Amino acid sequence: MNLDSSPIAAIATAPGRGGIGVVRVSGKNLAALLQALGFQLKPRHATYLPFTQADGSIIDHGLAIHFKAPHSYTGEDVLELQGHGGPVVLQMLLARCLEAGREIGLRLAQPGEFTHRAFLNDKLDLAQAEAVADLIEASTEAAVKSASQSLSGVFSKVIHTLVEQVVQLRMLVEATLDFPEEEIDFLEKSNARGQLAHIQQTVHTVLLQAQQGALLREGLNVVLAGKPNVGKSSLLNALAGAEVAIVTPIAGTTRDKVTETIQIEGIPLNIIDTAGIRDTDDANDEVERIGIARTWVEVGRADVILHLLDADRGPTREDEIMVERFPDGVPVIRIWNKIDLSGHKPSIDTMLDATHIYLSAQHMSGIDLLRSELLRIAGWQQTGESVYLARERHLIALRAARDHLQTAAQFAAQDDHSLDLLAEELRLTQEQLGSITGEFTPDDLLGVIFSRFCIGK
Ligand code: GDP
């Protein structure tokens, strides 16, 4: 991203037609722009006025609000124009702003640039800035709740407190390094080991909460596998509660993968319905072969595999071959479908090889058993505690911090001269934790994070 500090402008509302639409401008000093537009605005007051072209013709009537630096989203001067939400009206308003702001170097904003400025001006830290994007993208109520927790700074505060504790400990260790003759008492006197253990415990708790948050954001990848006609599409429909996949008695008709995201207690489940997995040699044509190949790639990435079998007919040779190809370590739920034909009762049975669930997709019996088992596998715990809408990046940093702390604890437990190693592990811990809120985040990573925002944010 090529970012300079010139003033920026963009349409801040979503593309398409709506009741209102907003054009936003941000820059260090927008006085010249306001003048060129003929606006006299009292800061933070909404003023109803005509938006006019340079020749005085009217584009629209609407509200203009001037937020004076530093009391704005970006920390710079911000001008917001709220007009009618038509794409052409807003394009004309934006073009008019760019024209009026030519002298001050006003240009189009890049994706995420408003929020990037807010970060650079200390309006938000990095975790909060990410929460802005996550709030906008949230697909469930639970995700909204936890994104706004992060946005309001709850997550950042926990991380800051941890960083402070690590800094305290580092200061103790490094001071001791500077005065080696007092080394003997250092760890005892200041209860450094106790402090370290406390930090480890907190990181452990935060990691658990962040993992829950990541689940809300990313969802659980569920693969539906099973031979043709066993009821995969029907089960998908039963779980989703809507007709999404084609249910048909003809084998091999679901050729392409269908991903449907459903939610169970707010957790998104990305369900991948597979092309009837049969041996590629049996496939009728190229299209089906490609579908089958793709399916195996998905299976490899799954968090859980739902292997559907026919409860009435029992497993076939094809099913056994399929099981052999399931990747190691991915939990499998063996679902015996069509119990209305076999006479089984809906039930769940945890066996050594897999969990077995008896149900009928068509008659919606036993579906609840499957839903709760999926939640259990997802590791979802309704703790009532804060859940931070964390990203994979945060989890990686927290896990690295946890590992450095563990190594640090090993050095701290030794009575020999490993204080410098202990100090180094603490420094690395601080670096990892600091990367979450953006204290130690390289510019190129910042570029990647902000460029994923939408334009106007
Ligand atoms: P897929 O090829 O694995 O996706 O299977 P489908 O979902 O298309 O189902 C194949 C056939 O089995 C359809 O005729 C469904 O109506 C039928 N079927 C699915 N689930 C059940 C069930 O629980 N009981 C009975 N009796 N039939 C079912």
GROMACS .gro file of C-alpha atoms and ligand atoms in nm:
model
  485
    1MET     CA    1   0.000   0.000   0.000
    2ASN     CA    2   0.130   0.338  -0.095
    3LEU     CA    3   0.011   0.566   0.180
    4ASP     CA    4   0.086   0.931   0.216
    5SER     CA    5  -0.072   1.174   0.456
    6SER     CA    6  -0.274   1.373   0.202
    7PRO     CA    7  -0.646   1.416   0.269
    8ILE     CA    8  -0.862   1.126   0.155
    9ALA     CA    9  -1.224   1.084   0.048
   10ALA     CA   10  -1.454   0.789  -0.018
   11ILE     CA   11  -1.814   0.679  -0.019
   12ALA     CA   12  -1.851   0.524   0.325
   13THR     CA   13  -2.181   0.344   0.279
   14ALA     CA   14  -2.228   0.012   0.101
   15PRO     CA   15  -2.264   0.013  -0.278
   16GLY     CA   16  -2.621   0.006  -0.402
   17ARG     CA   17  -2.929   0.209  -0.330
   18GLY     CA   18  -3.040   0.312   0.016
   19GLY     CA   19  -3.226   0.580   0.206
   20ILE     CA   20  -2.909   0.769   0.280
   21GLY     CA   21  -2.549   0.746   0.170
   22VAL     CA   22  -2.240   0.898   0.322
   23VAL     CA   23  -1.932   1.051   0.167
   24ARG     CA   24  -1.647   1.086   0.410
   25VAL     CA   25  -1.339   1.304   0.390
   26SER     CA   26  -1.044   1.303   0.631
   27GLY     CA   27  -0.735   1.520   0.640
   28LYS     CA   28  -0.512   1.710   0.877
   29ASN     CA   29  -0.685   2.040   0.800
   30LEU     CA   30  -0.998   2.065   0.592
   31ALA     CA   31  -1.065   2.439   0.632
   32ALA     CA   32  -0.972   2.510   0.267
   33LEU     CA   33  -1.202   2.231   0.145
   34LEU     CA   34  -1.495   2.359   0.352
   35GLN     CA   35  -1.442   2.700   0.208
   36ALA     CA   36  -1.422   2.574  -0.150
   37LEU     CA   37  -1.748   2.385  -0.093
   38GLY     CA   38  -1.907   2.700   0.050
   39PHE     CA   39  -1.979   2.533   0.382
   40GLN     CA   40  -1.986   2.714   0.714
   41LEU     CA   41  -2.015   2.443   0.970
   42LYS     CA   42  -2.016   2.441   1.347
   43PRO     CA   43  -1.807   2.138   1.452
   44ARG     CA   44  -2.011   1.831   1.549
   45HIS     CA   45  -2.338   1.995   1.444
   46ALA     CA   46  -2.547   1.858   1.161
   47THR     CA   47  -2.623   2.131   0.909
   48TYR     CA   48  -2.886   2.085   0.642
   49LEU     CA   49  -2.775   2.243   0.317
   50PRO     CA   50  -2.761   2.203  -0.058
   51PHE     CA   51  -2.468   2.012  -0.207
   52THR     CA   52  -2.380   2.207  -0.518
   53GLN     CA   53  -2.157   2.175  -0.819
   54ALA     CA   54  -1.893   2.438  -0.885
   55ASP     CA   55  -2.140   2.621  -1.111
   56GLY     CA   56  -2.395   2.640  -0.833
   57SER     CA   57  -2.630   2.371  -0.967
   58ILE     CA   58  -2.766   2.145  -0.697
   59ILE     CA   59  -2.668   1.778  -0.674
   60ASP     CA   60  -2.867   1.696  -0.361
   61HIS     CA   61  -2.974   1.835  -0.026
   62GLY     CA   62  -2.841   1.672   0.286
   63LEU     CA   63  -2.654   1.699   0.611
   64ALA     CA   64  -2.293   1.804   0.651
   65ILE     CA   65  -2.101   1.739   0.971
   66HIS     CA   66  -1.755   1.859   1.050
   67PHE     CA   67  -1.557   1.672   1.316
   68LYS     CA   68  -1.256   1.878   1.408
   69ALA     CA   69  -0.927   1.703   1.482
   70PRO     CA   70  -0.859   1.527   1.708
   71HIS     CA   71  -1.223   1.456   1.795
   72SER     CA   72  -1.305   1.233   1.501
   73TYR     CA   73  -1.289   0.870   1.389
   74THR     CA   74  -0.948   0.917   1.227
   75GLY     CA   75  -0.810   1.176   1.467
   76GLU     CA   76  -0.786   1.419   1.174
   77ASP     CA   77  -1.043   1.673   1.051
   78VAL     CA   78  -1.336   1.475   0.914
   79LEU     CA   79  -1.618   1.595   0.693
   80GLU     CA   80  -1.924   1.376   0.648
   81LEU     CA   81  -2.181   1.444   0.382
   82GLN     CA   82  -2.505   1.255   0.420
   83GLY     CA   83  -2.708   1.262   0.104
   84HIS     CA   84  -2.958   1.033  -0.061
   85GLY     CA   85  -2.823   0.684  -0.104
   86GLY     CA   86  -2.811   0.646  -0.479
   87PRO     CA   87  -2.488   0.530  -0.643
   88VAL     CA   88  -2.482   0.816  -0.897
   89VAL     CA   89  -2.570   1.087  -0.643
   90LEU     CA   90  -2.289   0.967  -0.418
   91GLN     CA   91  -2.042   0.942  -0.706
   92MET     CA   92  -2.127   1.302  -0.798
   93LEU     CA   93  -2.084   1.417  -0.438
   94LEU     CA   94  -1.752   1.239  -0.414
   95ALA     CA   95  -1.634   1.385  -0.745
   96ARG     CA   96  -1.737   1.731  -0.625
   97CYS     CA   97  -1.534   1.690  -0.305
   98LEU     CA   98  -1.230   1.573  -0.500
   99GLU     CA   99  -1.261   1.870  -0.731
  100ALA     CA  100  -1.303   2.120  -0.447
  101GLY     CA  101  -1.014   1.958  -0.260
  102ARG     CA  102  -0.773   1.948  -0.552
  103GLU     CA  103  -0.568   2.232  -0.405
  104ILE     CA  104  -0.515   2.056  -0.076
  105GLY     CA  105  -0.426   1.731  -0.257
  106LEU     CA  106  -0.748   1.543  -0.175
  107ARG     CA  107  -0.744   1.194  -0.325
  108LEU     CA  108  -0.950   0.874  -0.314
  109ALA     CA  109  -0.901   0.665  -0.002
  110GLN     CA  110  -0.765   0.313  -0.025
  111PRO     CA  111  -0.940   0.023   0.147
  112GLY     CA  112  -0.918   0.057   0.524
  113GLU     CA  113  -0.732   0.387   0.505
  114PHE     CA  114  -0.965   0.575   0.741
  115THR     CA  115  -0.920   0.308   1.006
  116HIS     CA  116  -0.546   0.291   0.935
  117ARG     CA  117  -0.526   0.662   1.014
  118ALA     CA  118  -0.727   0.610   1.330
  119PHE     CA  119  -0.465   0.350   1.427
  120LEU     CA  120  -0.172   0.578   1.341
  121ASN     CA  121  -0.332   0.859   1.543
  122ASP     CA  122  -0.382   0.632   1.845
  123LYS     CA  123  -0.759   0.638   1.820
  124LEU     CA  124  -0.761   0.260   1.809
  125ASP     CA  125  -0.500  -0.007   1.857
  126LEU     CA  126  -0.456  -0.285   1.604
  127ALA     CA  127  -0.684  -0.536   1.775
  128GLN     CA  128  -0.959  -0.274   1.790
  129ALA     CA  129  -0.906  -0.178   1.426
  130GLU     CA  130  -0.944  -0.543   1.328
  131ALA     CA  131  -1.258  -0.561   1.538
  132VAL     CA  132  -1.407  -0.282   1.322
  133ALA     CA  133  -1.375  -0.504   1.015
  134ASP     CA  134  -1.498  -0.807   1.209
  135LEU     CA  135  -1.802  -0.622   1.336
  136ILE     CA  136  -1.892  -0.525   0.980
  137GLU     CA  137  -1.841  -0.881   0.860
  138ALA     CA  138  -2.002  -1.056   1.156
  139SER     CA  139  -2.251  -1.315   1.038
  140THR     CA  140  -2.412  -1.406   1.370
  141GLU     CA  141  -2.535  -1.218   1.676
  142ALA     CA  142  -2.273  -1.382   1.894
  143ALA     CA  143  -2.003  -1.261   1.653
  144VAL     CA  144  -2.137  -0.907   1.671
  145LYS     CA  145  -2.134  -0.917   2.050
  146SER     CA  146  -1.776  -1.034   2.074
  147ALA     CA  147  -1.651  -0.804   1.797
  148SER     CA  148  -1.787  -0.507   1.985
  149GLN     CA  149  -1.623  -0.637   2.303
  150SER     CA  150  -1.292  -0.625   2.117
  151LEU     CA  151  -1.373  -0.291   1.959
  152SER     CA  152  -1.447  -0.131   2.292
  153GLY     CA  153  -1.099  -0.234   2.400
  154VAL     CA  154  -1.172  -0.514   2.647
  155PHE     CA  155  -0.940  -0.755   2.466
  156SER     CA  156  -0.670  -0.490   2.419
  157LYS     CA  157  -0.682  -0.402   2.788
  158VAL     CA  158  -0.621  -0.761   2.890
  159ILE     CA  159  -0.326  -0.778   2.650
  160HIS     CA  160  -0.188  -0.445   2.776
  161THR     CA  161  -0.205  -0.560   3.136
  162LEU     CA  162  -0.018  -0.876   3.040
  163VAL     CA  163   0.248  -0.677   2.856
  164GLU     CA  164   0.292  -0.455   3.163
  165GLN     CA  165   0.338  -0.756   3.387
  166VAL     CA  166   0.595  -0.901   3.148
  167VAL     CA  167   0.777  -0.566   3.139
  168GLN     CA  168   0.787  -0.558   3.520
  169LEU     CA  169   0.939  -0.901   3.529
  170ARG     CA  170   1.187  -0.818   3.255
  171MET     CA  171   1.300  -0.516   3.452
  172LEU     CA  172   1.365  -0.734   3.756
  173VAL     CA  173   1.559  -0.991   3.557
  174GLU     CA  174   1.761  -0.737   3.364
  175ALA     CA  175   1.842  -0.540   3.676
  176THR     CA  176   1.970  -0.860   3.830
  177LEU     CA  177   2.180  -0.924   3.522
  178ASP     CA  178   2.338  -0.585   3.576
  179PHE     CA  179   2.416  -0.666   3.939
  180PRO     CA  180   2.525  -1.028   3.925
  181GLU     CA  181   2.646  -1.044   4.286
  182GLU     CA  182   2.287  -1.024   4.411
  183GLU     CA  183   2.162  -1.297   4.181
  184ILE     CA  184   2.108  -1.554   4.454
  185ASP     CA  185   1.817  -1.379   4.612
  186PHE     CA  186   1.657  -1.227   4.312
  187LEU     CA  187   1.407  -1.493   4.215
  188GLU     CA  188   1.307  -1.561   4.575
  189LYS     CA  189   1.286  -1.205   4.694
  190SER     CA  190   1.066  -1.071   4.423
  191ASN     CA  191   0.867  -1.389   4.383
  192ALA     CA  192   0.961  -1.381   4.015
  193ARG     CA  193   0.853  -1.742   3.970
  194GLY     CA  194   0.513  -1.663   4.118
  195GLN     CA  195   0.475  -1.364   3.888
  196LEU     CA  196   0.574  -1.575   3.592
  197ALA     CA  197   0.325  -1.846   3.685
  198HIS     CA  198   0.053  -1.586   3.716
  199ILE     CA  199   0.129  -1.448   3.369
  200GLN     CA  200   0.127  -1.800   3.228
  201GLN     CA  201  -0.212  -1.865   3.383
  202THR     CA  202  -0.356  -1.545   3.236
  203VAL     CA  203  -0.219  -1.619   2.888
  204HIS     CA  204  -0.376  -1.964   2.913
  205THR     CA  205  -0.718  -1.816   2.997
  206VAL     CA  206  -0.698  -1.546   2.731
  207LEU     CA  207  -0.598  -1.805   2.472
  208LEU     CA  208  -0.904  -2.015   2.556
  209GLN     CA  209  -1.134  -1.714   2.525
  210ALA     CA  210  -0.967  -1.607   2.202
  211GLN     CA  211  -1.007  -1.957   2.059
  212GLN     CA  212  -1.377  -1.936   2.125
  213GLY     CA  213  -1.384  -1.599   1.954
  214ALA     CA  214  -1.195  -1.732   1.654
  215LEU     CA  215  -1.456  -2.005   1.629
  216LEU     CA  216  -1.727  -1.740   1.609
  217ARG     CA  217  -1.538  -1.569   1.333
  218GLU     CA  218  -1.416  -1.862   1.126
  219GLY     CA  219  -1.673  -2.127   1.204
  220LEU     CA  220  -1.625  -2.502   1.196
  221ASN     CA  221  -1.553  -2.677   0.867
  222VAL     CA  222  -1.776  -2.979   0.838
  223VAL     CA  223  -1.751  -3.225   0.552
  224LEU     CA  224  -2.044  -3.444   0.462
  225ALA     CA  225  -1.909  -3.767   0.316
  226GLY     CA  226  -2.089  -4.080   0.212
  227LYS     CA  227  -2.181  -4.278  -0.090
  228PRO     CA  228  -2.444  -4.152  -0.329
  229ASN     CA  229  -2.804  -4.170  -0.219
  230VAL     CA  230  -2.727  -4.223   0.147
  231GLY     CA  231  -2.895  -3.891   0.236
  232LYS     CA  232  -2.619  -3.626   0.245
  233SER     CA  233  -2.827  -3.358   0.079
  234SER     CA  234  -3.123  -3.443   0.299
  235LEU     CA  235  -2.908  -3.415   0.611
  236LEU     CA  236  -2.768  -3.081   0.495
  237ASN     CA  237  -3.121  -2.958   0.444
  238ALA     CA  238  -3.226  -3.089   0.784
  239LEU     CA  239  -2.936  -2.911   0.953
  240ALA     CA  240  -2.980  -2.592   0.755
  241GLY     CA  241  -3.355  -2.589   0.774
  242ALA     CA  242  -3.376  -2.477   0.410
  243GLU     CA  243  -3.365  -2.636   0.070
  244VAL     CA  244  -3.009  -2.569  -0.041
  245ALA     CA  245  -2.888  -2.886  -0.207
  246ILE     CA  246  -3.067  -3.085  -0.471
  247VAL     CA  247  -3.225  -3.389  -0.312
  248THR     CA  248  -3.262  -3.657  -0.569
  249PRO     CA  249  -3.274  -4.035  -0.579
  250ILE     CA  250  -3.035  -4.050  -0.877
  251ALA     CA  251  -2.678  -4.139  -0.779
  252GLY     CA  252  -2.398  -3.892  -0.850
  253THR     CA  253  -2.609  -3.584  -0.915
  254THR     CA  254  -2.455  -3.357  -0.654
  255ARG     CA  255  -2.145  -3.298  -0.861
  256ASP     CA  256  -2.009  -2.979  -0.726
  257LYS     CA  257  -1.938  -2.902  -0.369
  258VAL     CA  258  -2.204  -2.694  -0.204
  259THR     CA  259  -2.107  -2.488   0.097
  260GLU     CA  260  -2.380  -2.375   0.323
  261THR     CA  261  -2.313  -2.184   0.640
  262ILE     CA  262  -2.562  -2.254   0.912
  263GLN     CA  263  -2.541  -2.157   1.276
  264ILE     CA  264  -2.586  -2.353   1.591
  265GLU     CA  265  -2.598  -2.133   1.900
  266GLY     CA  266  -2.427  -1.861   1.703
  267ILE     CA  267  -2.137  -2.077   1.582
  268PRO     CA  268  -2.110  -2.075   1.204
  269LEU     CA  269  -2.078  -2.423   1.059
  270ASN     CA  270  -1.941  -2.427   0.706
  271ILE     CA  271  -2.093  -2.741   0.572
  272ILE     CA  272  -1.947  -2.885   0.259
  273ASP     CA  273  -2.172  -3.127   0.083
  274THR     CA  274  -1.961  -3.356  -0.130
  275ALA     CA  275  -2.001  -3.493  -0.474
  276GLY     CA  276  -2.094  -3.854  -0.407
  277ILE     CA  277  -1.754  -3.985  -0.316
  278ARG     CA  278  -1.700  -4.291  -0.521
  279ASP     CA  279  -1.382  -4.414  -0.672
  280THR     CA  280  -1.273  -4.181  -0.949
  281ASP     CA  281  -1.245  -4.486  -1.179
  282ASP     CA  282  -1.620  -4.534  -1.148
  283ALA     CA  283  -1.692  -4.172  -1.232
  284ASN     CA  284  -1.898  -4.123  -1.544
  285ASP     CA  285  -1.719  -3.824  -1.687
  286GLU     CA  286  -1.451  -3.560  -1.639
  287VAL     CA  287  -1.682  -3.319  -1.455
  288GLU     CA  288  -1.759  -3.579  -1.195
  289ARG     CA  289  -1.392  -3.677  -1.163
  290ILE     CA  290  -1.296  -3.313  -1.095
  291GLY     CA  291  -1.575  -3.289  -0.839
  292ILE     CA  292  -1.447  -3.598  -0.662
  293ALA     CA  293  -1.086  -3.474  -0.660
  294ARG     CA  294  -1.195  -3.143  -0.510
  295THR     CA  295  -1.392  -3.322  -0.246
  296TRP     CA  296  -1.081  -3.498  -0.118
  297VAL     CA  297  -0.901  -3.167  -0.083
  298GLU     CA  298  -1.191  -3.043   0.132
  299VAL     CA  299  -1.190  -3.358   0.342
  300GLY     CA  300  -0.823  -3.297   0.423
  301ARG     CA  301  -0.905  -2.951   0.561
  302ALA     CA  302  -1.208  -3.048   0.764
  303ASP     CA  303  -1.249  -2.993   1.138
  304VAL     CA  304  -1.491  -3.283   1.147
  305ILE     CA  305  -1.611  -3.541   0.898
  306LEU     CA  306  -1.969  -3.658   0.897
  307HIS     CA  307  -1.966  -4.003   0.740
  308LEU     CA  308  -2.315  -4.098   0.637
  309LEU     CA  309  -2.421  -4.459   0.617
  310ASP     CA  310  -2.746  -4.633   0.547
  311ALA     CA  311  -2.881  -4.773   0.874
  312ASP     CA  312  -3.112  -5.003   0.687
  313ARG     CA  313  -2.862  -5.154   0.446
  314GLY     CA  314  -2.551  -5.139   0.663
  315PRO     CA  315  -2.198  -5.046   0.552
  316THR     CA  316  -2.078  -5.145   0.210
  317ARG     CA  317  -1.732  -5.213   0.068
  318GLU     CA  318  -1.736  -4.856  -0.066
  319ASP     CA  319  -1.781  -4.723   0.288
  320GLU     CA  320  -1.483  -4.920   0.411
  321ILE     CA  321  -1.265  -4.785   0.131
  322MET     CA  322  -1.380  -4.433   0.215
  323VAL     CA  323  -1.287  -4.469   0.582
  324GLU     CA  324  -0.935  -4.577   0.487
  325ARG     CA  325  -0.893  -4.252   0.298
  326PHE     CA  326  -1.006  -4.024   0.580
  327PRO     CA  327  -0.711  -3.817   0.704
  328ASP     CA  328  -0.573  -3.909   1.047
  329GLY     CA  329  -0.663  -3.689   1.339
  330VAL     CA  330  -0.985  -3.543   1.199
  331PRO     CA  331  -1.276  -3.648   1.421
  332VAL     CA  332  -1.538  -3.857   1.245
  333ILE     CA  333  -1.904  -3.882   1.331
  334ARG     CA  334  -2.058  -4.191   1.179
  335ILE     CA  335  -2.417  -4.111   1.101
  336TRP     CA  336  -2.656  -4.396   1.042
  337ASN     CA  337  -2.933  -4.240   0.841
  338LYS     CA  338  -3.279  -4.369   0.747
  339ILE     CA  339  -3.359  -4.520   1.087
  340ASP     CA  340  -3.724  -4.493   0.991
  341LEU     CA  341  -3.655  -4.784   0.756
  342SER     CA  342  -3.422  -4.982   0.984
  343GLY     CA  343  -3.628  -4.942   1.301
  344HIS     CA  344  -3.343  -4.802   1.517
  345LYS     CA  345  -3.421  -4.538   1.779
  346PRO     CA  346  -3.248  -4.196   1.756
  347SER     CA  347  -2.934  -4.232   1.967
  348ILE     CA  348  -2.570  -4.142   2.012
  349ASP     CA  349  -2.298  -4.386   2.099
  350THR     CA  350  -1.933  -4.301   2.158
  351MET     CA  351  -1.713  -4.584   2.039
  352LEU     CA  352  -1.340  -4.617   2.001
  353ASP     CA  353  -1.331  -4.554   1.625
  354ALA     CA  354  -1.587  -4.276   1.611
  355THR     CA  355  -1.906  -4.139   1.756
  356HIS     CA  356  -2.210  -4.311   1.608
  357ILE     CA  357  -2.539  -4.128   1.572
  358TYR     CA  358  -2.861  -4.288   1.456
  359LEU     CA  359  -3.104  -4.050   1.292
  360SER     CA  360  -3.339  -3.985   1.008
  361ALA     CA  361  -3.268  -3.681   0.795
  362GLN     CA  362  -3.601  -3.708   0.622
  363HIS     CA  363  -3.806  -3.737   0.939
  364MET     CA  364  -3.591  -3.490   1.137
  365SER     CA  365  -3.541  -3.735   1.420
  366GLY     CA  366  -3.207  -3.739   1.600
  367ILE     CA  367  -3.090  -3.414   1.436
  368ASP     CA  368  -3.057  -3.248   1.778
  369LEU     CA  369  -2.812  -3.518   1.887
  370LEU     CA  370  -2.595  -3.430   1.591
  371ARG     CA  371  -2.618  -3.057   1.659
  372SER     CA  372  -2.500  -3.093   2.019
  373GLU     CA  373  -2.222  -3.330   1.919
  374LEU     CA  374  -2.101  -3.075   1.661
  375LEU     CA  375  -2.095  -2.805   1.929
  376ARG     CA  376  -1.900  -3.034   2.159
  377ILE     CA  377  -1.641  -3.103   1.889
  378ALA     CA  378  -1.618  -2.733   1.811
  379GLY     CA  379  -1.509  -2.693   2.173
  380TRP     CA  380  -1.784  -2.443   2.233
  381GLN     CA  381  -1.836  -2.376   2.599
  382GLN     CA  382  -2.102  -2.142   2.713
  383THR     CA  383  -1.883  -1.994   2.985
  384GLY     CA  384  -2.066  -1.666   3.033
  385GLU     CA  385  -1.721  -1.506   3.025
  386SER     CA  386  -1.613  -1.250   2.772
  387VAL     CA  387  -1.537  -1.390   2.433
  388TYR     CA  388  -1.306  -1.182   2.218
  389LEU     CA  389  -1.356  -1.204   1.848
  390ALA     CA  390  -1.000  -1.313   1.785
  391ARG     CA  391  -0.827  -1.378   1.459
  392GLU     CA  392  -0.586  -1.652   1.364
  393ARG     CA  393  -0.307  -1.391   1.390
  394HIS     CA  394  -0.396  -1.333   1.756
  395LEU     CA  395  -0.405  -1.703   1.833
  396ILE     CA  396  -0.063  -1.754   1.674
  397ALA     CA  397   0.081  -1.470   1.884
  398LEU     CA  398  -0.083  -1.597   2.204
  399ARG     CA  399   0.043  -1.952   2.144
  400ALA     CA  400   0.394  -1.823   2.076
  401ALA     CA  401   0.378  -1.614   2.394
  402ARG     CA  402   0.262  -1.920   2.588
  403ASP     CA  403   0.557  -2.123   2.453
  404HIS     CA  404   0.813  -1.853   2.533
  405LEU     CA  405   0.671  -1.827   2.885
  406GLN     CA  406   0.701  -2.199   2.928
  407THR     CA  407   1.067  -2.191   2.824
  408ALA     CA  408   1.115  -1.891   3.052
  409ALA     CA  409   0.967  -2.089   3.341
  410GLN     CA  410   1.212  -2.372   3.275
  411PHE     CA  411   1.505  -2.130   3.291
  412ALA     CA  412   1.361  -1.970   3.603
  413ALA     CA  413   1.343  -2.309   3.770
  414GLN     CA  414   1.713  -2.371   3.714
  415ASP     CA  415   1.953  -2.246   3.977
  416ASP     CA  416   2.237  -2.200   3.733
  417HIS     CA  417   2.318  -1.889   3.536
  418SER     CA  418   2.040  -1.889   3.283
  419LEU     CA  419   1.912  -1.546   3.372
  420ASP     CA  420   2.009  -1.400   3.036
  421LEU     CA  421   1.816  -1.677   2.863
  422LEU     CA  422   1.519  -1.607   3.087
  423ALA     CA  423   1.543  -1.238   2.999
  424GLU     CA  424   1.548  -1.319   2.629
  425GLU     CA  425   1.237  -1.541   2.652
  426LEU     CA  426   1.054  -1.263   2.835
  427ARG     CA  427   1.155  -1.016   2.566
  428LEU     CA  428   1.016  -1.250   2.299
  429THR     CA  429   0.696  -1.293   2.501
  430GLN     CA  430   0.652  -0.919   2.514
  431GLU     CA  431   0.710  -0.892   2.141
  432GLN     CA  432   0.444  -1.152   2.065
  433LEU     CA  433   0.185  -0.998   2.295
  434GLY     CA  434   0.267  -0.650   2.165
  435SER     CA  435   0.207  -0.761   1.806
  436ILE     CA  436  -0.161  -0.820   1.892
  437THR     CA  437  -0.228  -0.457   1.973
  438GLY     CA  438   0.018  -0.332   1.713
  439GLU     CA  439   0.307  -0.219   1.931
  440PHE     CA  440   0.550  -0.444   1.748
  441THR     CA  441   0.387  -0.493   1.413
  442PRO     CA  442   0.589  -0.456   1.095
  443ASP     CA  443   0.453  -0.209   0.839
  444ASP     CA  444   0.399  -0.472   0.571
  445LEU     CA  445   0.172  -0.667   0.805
  446LEU     CA  446  -0.022  -0.350   0.879
  447GLY     CA  447  -0.062  -0.305   0.505
  448VAL     CA  448  -0.205  -0.655   0.470
  449ILE     CA  449  -0.446  -0.608   0.761
  450PHE     CA  450  -0.588  -0.274   0.647
  451SER     CA  451  -0.604  -0.356   0.278
  452ARG     CA  452  -0.862  -0.626   0.359
  453PHE     CA  453  -1.107  -0.359   0.478
  454CYS     CA  454  -1.368  -0.223   0.246
  455ILE     CA  455  -1.318   0.115   0.085
  456GLY     CA  456  -1.458   0.398   0.294
  457LYS     CA  457  -1.379   0.226   0.623
  458GDP     P1  458  -2.726  -3.795  -0.133
  458GDP     O1  459  -2.706  -3.849  -0.269
  458GDP     O2  460  -2.637  -3.863  -0.034
  458GDP     O3  461  -2.716  -3.645  -0.123
  458GDP     O4  462  -2.875  -3.838  -0.089
  458GDP     P2  463  -3.011  -3.755  -0.090
  458GDP     O5  464  -3.018  -3.663   0.024
  458GDP     O6  465  -3.031  -3.700  -0.227
  458GDP     O7  466  -3.117  -3.871  -0.060
  458GDP     C1  467  -3.132  -3.985  -0.143
  458GDP     C2  468  -3.268  -4.044  -0.121
  458GDP     O8  469  -3.279  -4.095   0.013
  458GDP     C3  470  -3.381  -3.944  -0.140
  458GDP     O9  471  -3.487  -4.008  -0.207
  458GDP     C4  472  -3.421  -3.909   0.004
  458GDP    O10  473  -3.555  -3.871   0.012
  458GDP     C5  474  -3.395  -4.041   0.074
  458GDP     N1  475  -3.370  -4.020   0.219
  458GDP     C6  476  -3.284  -3.932   0.277
  458GDP     N2  477  -3.290  -3.942   0.412
  458GDP     C7  478  -3.383  -4.035   0.441
  458GDP     C8  479  -3.436  -4.090   0.564
  458GDP    O11  480  -3.399  -4.051   0.676
  458GDP     N3  481  -3.529  -4.187   0.552
  458GDP     C9  482  -3.574  -4.231   0.431
  458GDP     N4  483  -3.665  -4.324   0.430
  458GDP     N5  484  -3.528  -4.183   0.314
  458GDP    C10  485  -3.434  -4.085   0.319
   0.00000   0.00000   0.00000
